mmCIF file of C-alpha atoms in Angstrom:
data_model
loop_
_atom_site.group_PDB
_atom_site.id
_atom_site.type_symbol
_atom_site.label_atom_id
_atom_site.label_comp_id
_atom_site.label_asym_id
_atom_site.label_seq_id
_atom_site.Cartn_x
_atom_site.Cartn_y
_atom_site.Cartn_z
ATOM 1 C CA MET A 1 54.728 -65.001 -83.749
ATOM 2 C CA LYS A 2 57.914 -62.862 -84.205
ATOM 3 C CA TYR A 3 58.240 -60.163 -81.529
ATOM 4 C CA ILE A 4 60.602 -57.299 -82.567
ATOM 5 C CA PHE A 5 61.593 -54.997 -79.674
ATOM 6 C CA ASP A 6 62.916 -51.493 -79.691
ATOM 7 C CA PHE A 7 65.819 -51.015 -77.179
ATOM 8 C CA ASP A 8 65.848 -47.420 -75.689
ATOM 9 C CA GLY A 9 62.831 -46.740 -73.518
ATOM 10 C CA THR A 10 61.361 -50.165 -74.247
ATOM 11 C CA LEU A 11 63.773 -52.810 -72.947
ATOM 12 C CA VAL A 12 66.086 -50.511 -71.011
ATOM 13 C CA ASP A 13 65.535 -47.322 -69.021
ATOM 14 C CA SER A 14 67.920 -45.239 -71.145
ATOM 15 C CA MET A 15 65.971 -42.360 -72.673
ATOM 16 C CA PRO A 16 67.182 -39.839 -70.047
ATOM 17 C CA THR A 17 70.786 -40.944 -70.964
ATOM 18 C CA TRP A 18 70.348 -40.995 -74.806
ATOM 19 C CA ALA A 19 68.013 -38.104 -75.466
ATOM 20 C CA GLY A 20 69.373 -36.256 -72.488
ATOM 21 C CA ALA A 21 72.802 -36.064 -74.071
ATOM 22 C CA HIS A 22 71.376 -34.182 -77.141
ATOM 23 C CA ILE A 23 69.171 -31.986 -74.979
ATOM 24 C CA LYS A 24 72.100 -31.040 -72.726
ATOM 25 C CA ALA A 25 74.227 -30.022 -75.691
ATOM 26 C CA LEU A 26 71.488 -27.605 -76.777
ATOM 27 C CA GLU A 27 70.855 -26.312 -73.331
ATOM 28 C CA LYS A 28 74.620 -25.750 -72.801
ATOM 29 C CA ALA A 29 74.673 -23.595 -75.876
ATOM 30 C CA GLY A 30 71.618 -21.704 -74.889
ATOM 31 C CA ILE A 31 69.584 -23.049 -77.756
ATOM 32 C CA PRO A 32 65.867 -23.764 -77.086
ATOM 33 C CA VAL A 33 64.839 -27.356 -77.353
ATOM 34 C CA PRO A 34 61.978 -27.620 -79.869
ATOM 35 C CA ASP A 35 58.622 -29.052 -79.000
ATOM 36 C CA GLY A 36 58.526 -32.790 -79.804
ATOM 37 C CA PHE A 37 62.324 -32.967 -79.963
ATOM 38 C CA VAL A 38 62.615 -36.415 -78.300
ATOM 39 C CA ASN A 39 59.900 -37.977 -80.459
ATOM 40 C CA THR A 40 61.599 -36.517 -83.553
ATOM 41 C CA ILE A 41 65.134 -37.874 -82.878
ATOM 42 C CA THR A 42 64.304 -41.210 -81.325
ATOM 43 C CA PRO A 43 63.773 -43.213 -84.489
ATOM 44 C CA LEU A 44 66.728 -41.581 -86.321
ATOM 45 C CA GLY A 45 69.837 -43.143 -84.675
ATOM 46 C CA ASN A 46 72.901 -41.339 -83.400
ATOM 47 C CA TYR A 47 74.061 -40.033 -86.837
ATOM 48 C CA LYS A 48 70.882 -38.419 -88.061
ATOM 49 C CA ALA A 49 69.840 -37.282 -84.528
ATOM 50 C CA SER A 50 73.214 -35.615 -84.249
ATOM 51 C CA GLU A 51 72.818 -33.974 -87.614
ATOM 52 C CA TYR A 52 69.451 -32.609 -86.598
ATOM 53 C CA THR A 53 70.651 -31.384 -83.244
ATOM 54 C CA ILE A 54 73.601 -29.574 -84.773
ATOM 55 C CA SER A 55 71.272 -27.979 -87.354
ATOM 56 C CA LEU A 56 69.469 -26.188 -84.535
ATOM 57 C CA GLY A 57 72.465 -23.964 -84.119
ATOM 58 C CA LEU A 58 75.372 -25.826 -82.416
ATOM 59 C CA ASP A 59 78.795 -24.544 -83.331
ATOM 60 C CA ILE A 60 80.582 -27.985 -83.635
ATOM 61 C CA THR A 61 81.485 -30.344 -86.422
ATOM 62 C CA LEU A 62 79.454 -33.461 -86.824
ATOM 63 C CA GLU A 63 82.604 -35.559 -86.412
ATOM 64 C CA LYS A 64 83.435 -33.978 -83.016
ATOM 65 C CA TYR A 65 79.876 -34.136 -81.828
ATOM 66 C CA LEU A 66 79.553 -37.831 -82.687
ATOM 67 C CA ASP A 67 82.921 -38.651 -81.129
ATOM 68 C CA ASP A 68 81.989 -36.960 -77.805
ATOM 69 C CA LEU A 69 78.487 -38.533 -77.918
ATOM 70 C CA SER A 70 79.803 -42.002 -78.519
ATOM 71 C CA ARG A 71 82.298 -41.959 -75.739
ATOM 72 C CA HIS A 72 79.769 -40.637 -73.266
ATOM 73 C CA LEU A 73 77.051 -43.103 -74.296
ATOM 74 C CA TYR A 74 79.409 -46.096 -74.384
ATOM 75 C CA HIS A 75 80.334 -45.489 -70.777
ATOM 76 C CA GLU A 76 76.720 -44.999 -69.682
ATOM 77 C CA TYR A 77 75.255 -47.977 -71.527
ATOM 78 C CA THR A 78 77.962 -50.443 -70.500
ATOM 79 C CA THR A 79 78.028 -49.256 -66.871
ATOM 80 C CA ASN A 80 74.745 -47.724 -65.712
ATOM 81 C CA VAL A 81 71.815 -48.533 -68.030
ATOM 82 C CA ARG A 82 69.558 -51.284 -66.709
ATOM 83 C CA LEU A 83 66.472 -53.205 -67.879
ATOM 84 C CA LYS A 84 63.059 -51.749 -67.210
ATOM 85 C CA GLU A 85 60.961 -53.558 -64.629
ATOM 86 C CA ASN A 86 59.669 -56.988 -65.548
ATOM 87 C CA VAL A 87 61.455 -57.067 -68.914
ATOM 88 C CA LYS A 88 63.532 -60.315 -68.440
ATOM 89 C CA GLU A 89 60.679 -62.222 -66.939
ATOM 90 C CA THR A 90 58.256 -61.155 -69.750
ATOM 91 C CA LEU A 91 60.800 -62.004 -72.478
ATOM 92 C CA GLU A 92 61.341 -65.506 -70.929
ATOM 93 C CA GLU A 93 57.560 -66.020 -70.763
ATOM 94 C CA LEU A 94 57.144 -65.094 -74.410
ATOM 95 C CA ILE A 95 59.795 -67.681 -75.359
ATOM 96 C CA ARG A 96 58.062 -70.268 -73.185
ATOM 97 C CA ARG A 97 54.890 -69.628 -75.160
ATOM 98 C CA GLY A 98 56.676 -70.334 -78.401
ATOM 99 C CA HIS A 99 57.422 -66.898 -79.721
ATOM 100 C CA SER A 100 60.668 -65.615 -81.285
ATOM 101 C CA LEU A 101 62.246 -62.469 -80.071
ATOM 102 C CA SER A 102 64.461 -59.934 -81.882
ATOM 103 C CA VAL A 103 65.707 -56.326 -81.369
ATOM 104 C CA LEU A 104 65.511 -53.506 -83.820
ATOM 105 C CA THR A 105 66.976 -50.268 -82.490
ATOM 106 C CA ALA A 106 68.233 -47.011 -83.670
ATOM 107 C CA SER A 107 71.209 -47.177 -81.245
ATOM 108 C CA PRO A 108 74.543 -48.766 -82.461
ATOM 109 C CA HIS A 109 75.920 -52.218 -81.776
ATOM 110 C CA LEU A 110 78.850 -50.543 -80.089
ATOM 111 C CA TYR A 111 76.964 -50.428 -76.851
ATOM 112 C CA VAL A 112 73.613 -52.108 -77.527
ATOM 113 C CA ASP A 113 75.105 -55.620 -77.599
ATOM 114 C CA GLU A 114 77.221 -55.126 -74.510
ATOM 115 C CA CYS A 115 74.371 -53.567 -72.599
ATOM 116 C CA LEU A 116 72.079 -56.495 -73.413
ATOM 117 C CA GLN A 117 74.833 -58.930 -72.446
ATOM 118 C CA ASN A 118 75.515 -57.079 -69.189
ATOM 119 C CA ASN A 119 71.805 -57.303 -68.311
ATOM 120 C CA GLY A 120 71.599 -61.037 -69.049
ATOM 121 C CA VAL A 121 69.145 -60.963 -71.979
ATOM 122 C CA TYR A 122 71.247 -60.940 -75.152
ATOM 123 C CA ASP A 123 70.988 -64.711 -75.674
ATOM 124 C CA LEU A 124 67.119 -64.499 -75.554
ATOM 125 C CA PHE A 125 67.059 -62.805 -79.006
ATOM 126 C CA GLU A 126 67.130 -64.523 -82.353
ATOM 127 C CA LYS A 127 68.472 -61.341 -83.945
ATOM 128 C CA VAL A 128 69.787 -58.071 -82.557
ATOM 129 C CA TRP A 129 69.668 -55.453 -85.256
ATOM 130 C CA THR A 130 70.362 -51.709 -85.388
ATOM 131 C CA ILE A 131 69.241 -49.440 -88.108
ATOM 132 C CA ASP A 132 72.826 -49.543 -89.428
ATOM 133 C CA ASP A 133 72.182 -53.110 -90.480
ATOM 134 C CA PHE A 134 69.397 -51.909 -92.827
ATOM 135 C CA GLY A 135 70.452 -48.406 -93.948
ATOM 136 C CA HIS A 136 67.018 -47.045 -93.120
ATOM 137 C CA THR A 137 65.553 -45.311 -90.082
ATOM 138 C CA LYS A 138 62.609 -46.528 -87.964
ATOM 139 C CA SER A 139 60.470 -43.751 -89.542
ATOM 140 C CA GLU A 140 60.592 -45.650 -92.880
ATOM 141 C CA VAL A 141 58.143 -48.456 -93.628
ATOM 142 C CA ILE A 142 60.815 -50.358 -95.568
ATOM 143 C CA ILE A 143 62.852 -51.240 -92.467
ATOM 144 C CA TYR A 144 59.884 -53.234 -91.005
ATOM 145 C CA GLU A 145 59.241 -55.011 -94.273
ATOM 146 C CA GLU A 146 62.922 -55.980 -94.586
ATOM 147 C CA ALA A 147 63.073 -57.121 -90.926
ATOM 148 C CA ALA A 148 60.112 -59.465 -91.481
ATOM 149 C CA GLU A 149 61.735 -60.739 -94.692
ATOM 150 C CA ARG A 150 64.939 -61.518 -92.879
ATOM 151 C CA LEU A 151 63.062 -63.457 -90.322
ATOM 152 C CA GLY A 152 61.414 -65.447 -93.021
ATOM 153 C CA VAL A 153 57.870 -64.297 -92.365
ATOM 154 C CA THR A 154 55.404 -61.656 -93.434
ATOM 155 C CA VAL A 155 54.818 -58.344 -91.597
ATOM 156 C CA GLY A 156 51.526 -59.808 -90.440
ATOM 157 C CA ASP A 157 53.501 -62.469 -88.521
ATOM 158 C CA CYS A 158 55.272 -59.742 -86.452
ATOM 159 C CA VAL A 159 54.549 -57.729 -83.323
ATOM 160 C CA PHE A 160 56.618 -54.575 -83.048
ATOM 161 C CA VAL A 161 57.170 -53.262 -79.558
ATOM 162 C CA ASP A 162 58.297 -49.685 -78.952
ATOM 163 C CA ASP A 163 57.704 -46.573 -76.809
ATOM 164 C CA ASN A 164 57.986 -44.083 -79.702
ATOM 165 C CA LEU A 165 54.925 -42.788 -81.488
ATOM 166 C CA THR A 166 56.624 -42.325 -84.929
ATOM 167 C CA ALA A 167 58.081 -45.826 -84.928
ATOM 168 C CA LEU A 168 54.796 -47.399 -83.781
ATOM 169 C CA ARG A 169 52.779 -45.566 -86.472
ATOM 170 C CA THR A 170 55.308 -46.516 -89.121
ATOM 171 C CA ALA A 171 55.401 -50.210 -88.047
ATOM 172 C CA ARG A 172 51.586 -50.354 -88.056
ATOM 173 C CA LYS A 173 51.593 -48.799 -91.548
ATOM 174 C CA SER A 174 53.856 -51.635 -92.682
ATOM 175 C CA GLY A 175 51.220 -54.186 -91.545
ATOM 176 C CA MET A 176 52.823 -55.277 -88.272
ATOM 177 C CA TYR A 177 50.889 -55.596 -85.047
ATOM 178 C CA THR A 178 52.121 -52.933 -82.583
ATOM 179 C CA ALA A 179 52.546 -53.092 -78.840
ATOM 180 C CA ALA A 180 53.382 -49.759 -77.040
ATOM 181 C CA VAL A 181 55.470 -49.692 -73.859
ATOM 182 C CA TYR A 182 55.067 -46.710 -71.591
ATOM 183 C CA ASP A 183 58.084 -44.485 -71.101
ATOM 184 C CA ASP A 184 58.258 -41.074 -69.340
ATOM 185 C CA SER A 185 59.979 -39.619 -72.427
ATOM 186 C CA SER A 186 56.883 -40.063 -74.531
ATOM 187 C CA ALA A 187 54.212 -39.520 -71.848
ATOM 188 C CA GLU A 188 52.892 -36.456 -73.700
ATOM 189 C CA TYR A 189 51.892 -38.602 -76.601
ATOM 190 C CA THR A 190 50.067 -41.290 -74.614
ATOM 191 C CA LYS A 191 46.661 -40.770 -76.343
ATOM 192 C CA GLU A 192 48.204 -40.974 -79.830
ATOM 193 C CA ILE A 193 50.377 -44.018 -78.875
ATOM 194 C CA LYS A 194 47.366 -45.909 -77.611
ATOM 195 C CA GLU A 195 45.586 -45.210 -80.919
ATOM 196 C CA ALA A 196 48.666 -46.510 -82.855
ATOM 197 C CA SER A 197 48.869 -49.759 -80.935
ATOM 198 C CA ASP A 198 47.165 -53.086 -80.576
ATOM 199 C CA ILE A 199 48.460 -53.323 -76.991
ATOM 200 C CA TYR A 200 49.318 -50.513 -74.534
ATOM 201 C CA ALA A 201 51.640 -51.755 -71.762
ATOM 202 C CA LYS A 202 51.794 -49.391 -68.854
ATOM 203 C CA ASP A 203 53.929 -52.119 -67.287
ATOM 204 C CA PHE A 204 56.093 -54.206 -69.588
ATOM 205 C CA ALA A 205 54.445 -57.396 -68.431
ATOM 206 C CA ASP A 206 51.157 -56.126 -69.869
ATOM 207 C CA ILE A 207 52.457 -57.285 -73.275
ATOM 208 C CA LEU A 208 51.424 -60.771 -72.122
ATOM 209 C CA LYS A 209 47.785 -59.867 -71.797
ATOM 210 C CA ARG A 210 47.036 -60.343 -75.479
ATOM 211 C CA GLU A 211 48.036 -63.397 -77.657
ATOM 212 C CA PHE A 212 48.561 -62.795 -81.387
#
């Protein structure tokens, strides 16, 4: 089986860093943060998430916003962001059981690759993809279909692992199995996330409780 993992909030404890940067920009400008903001921006990647955040009323150019965001996130991801509990051990066990692992994230290679390397897991993955490698967001079915095709399998041979409701629903719509990983940033959607998933992992190691 091909396991395809999200990065932020799934493999690494980074959602307070990534989503927090956008939230702080709004709060600093005195702009209310909309309900469901984190769930909305998470599948979009830096560019579209920044476009959306600015559209809420920020007085800044997209170029300047992205430049500030990239510099801040690069420092945080390459210095402070760490794996969530039991991630490395679980990934190694999946490989021992004969499964292939890949990453599909909305965050850019600029800091994803280095963060995975710093945390000692980059070499466990067959592929490390960002949405920039596809030209689609994780809220579009086509990205999951193309990922399976690039791995040389059908969507039914893939398990998509994420913490975000929109991404999980879309991956399931594509025909992939879905495994949800708990993250505080999506706790309000726990009921819906469980309904959208074949596995619900409160602890990352719970992924191992079901064989596909």
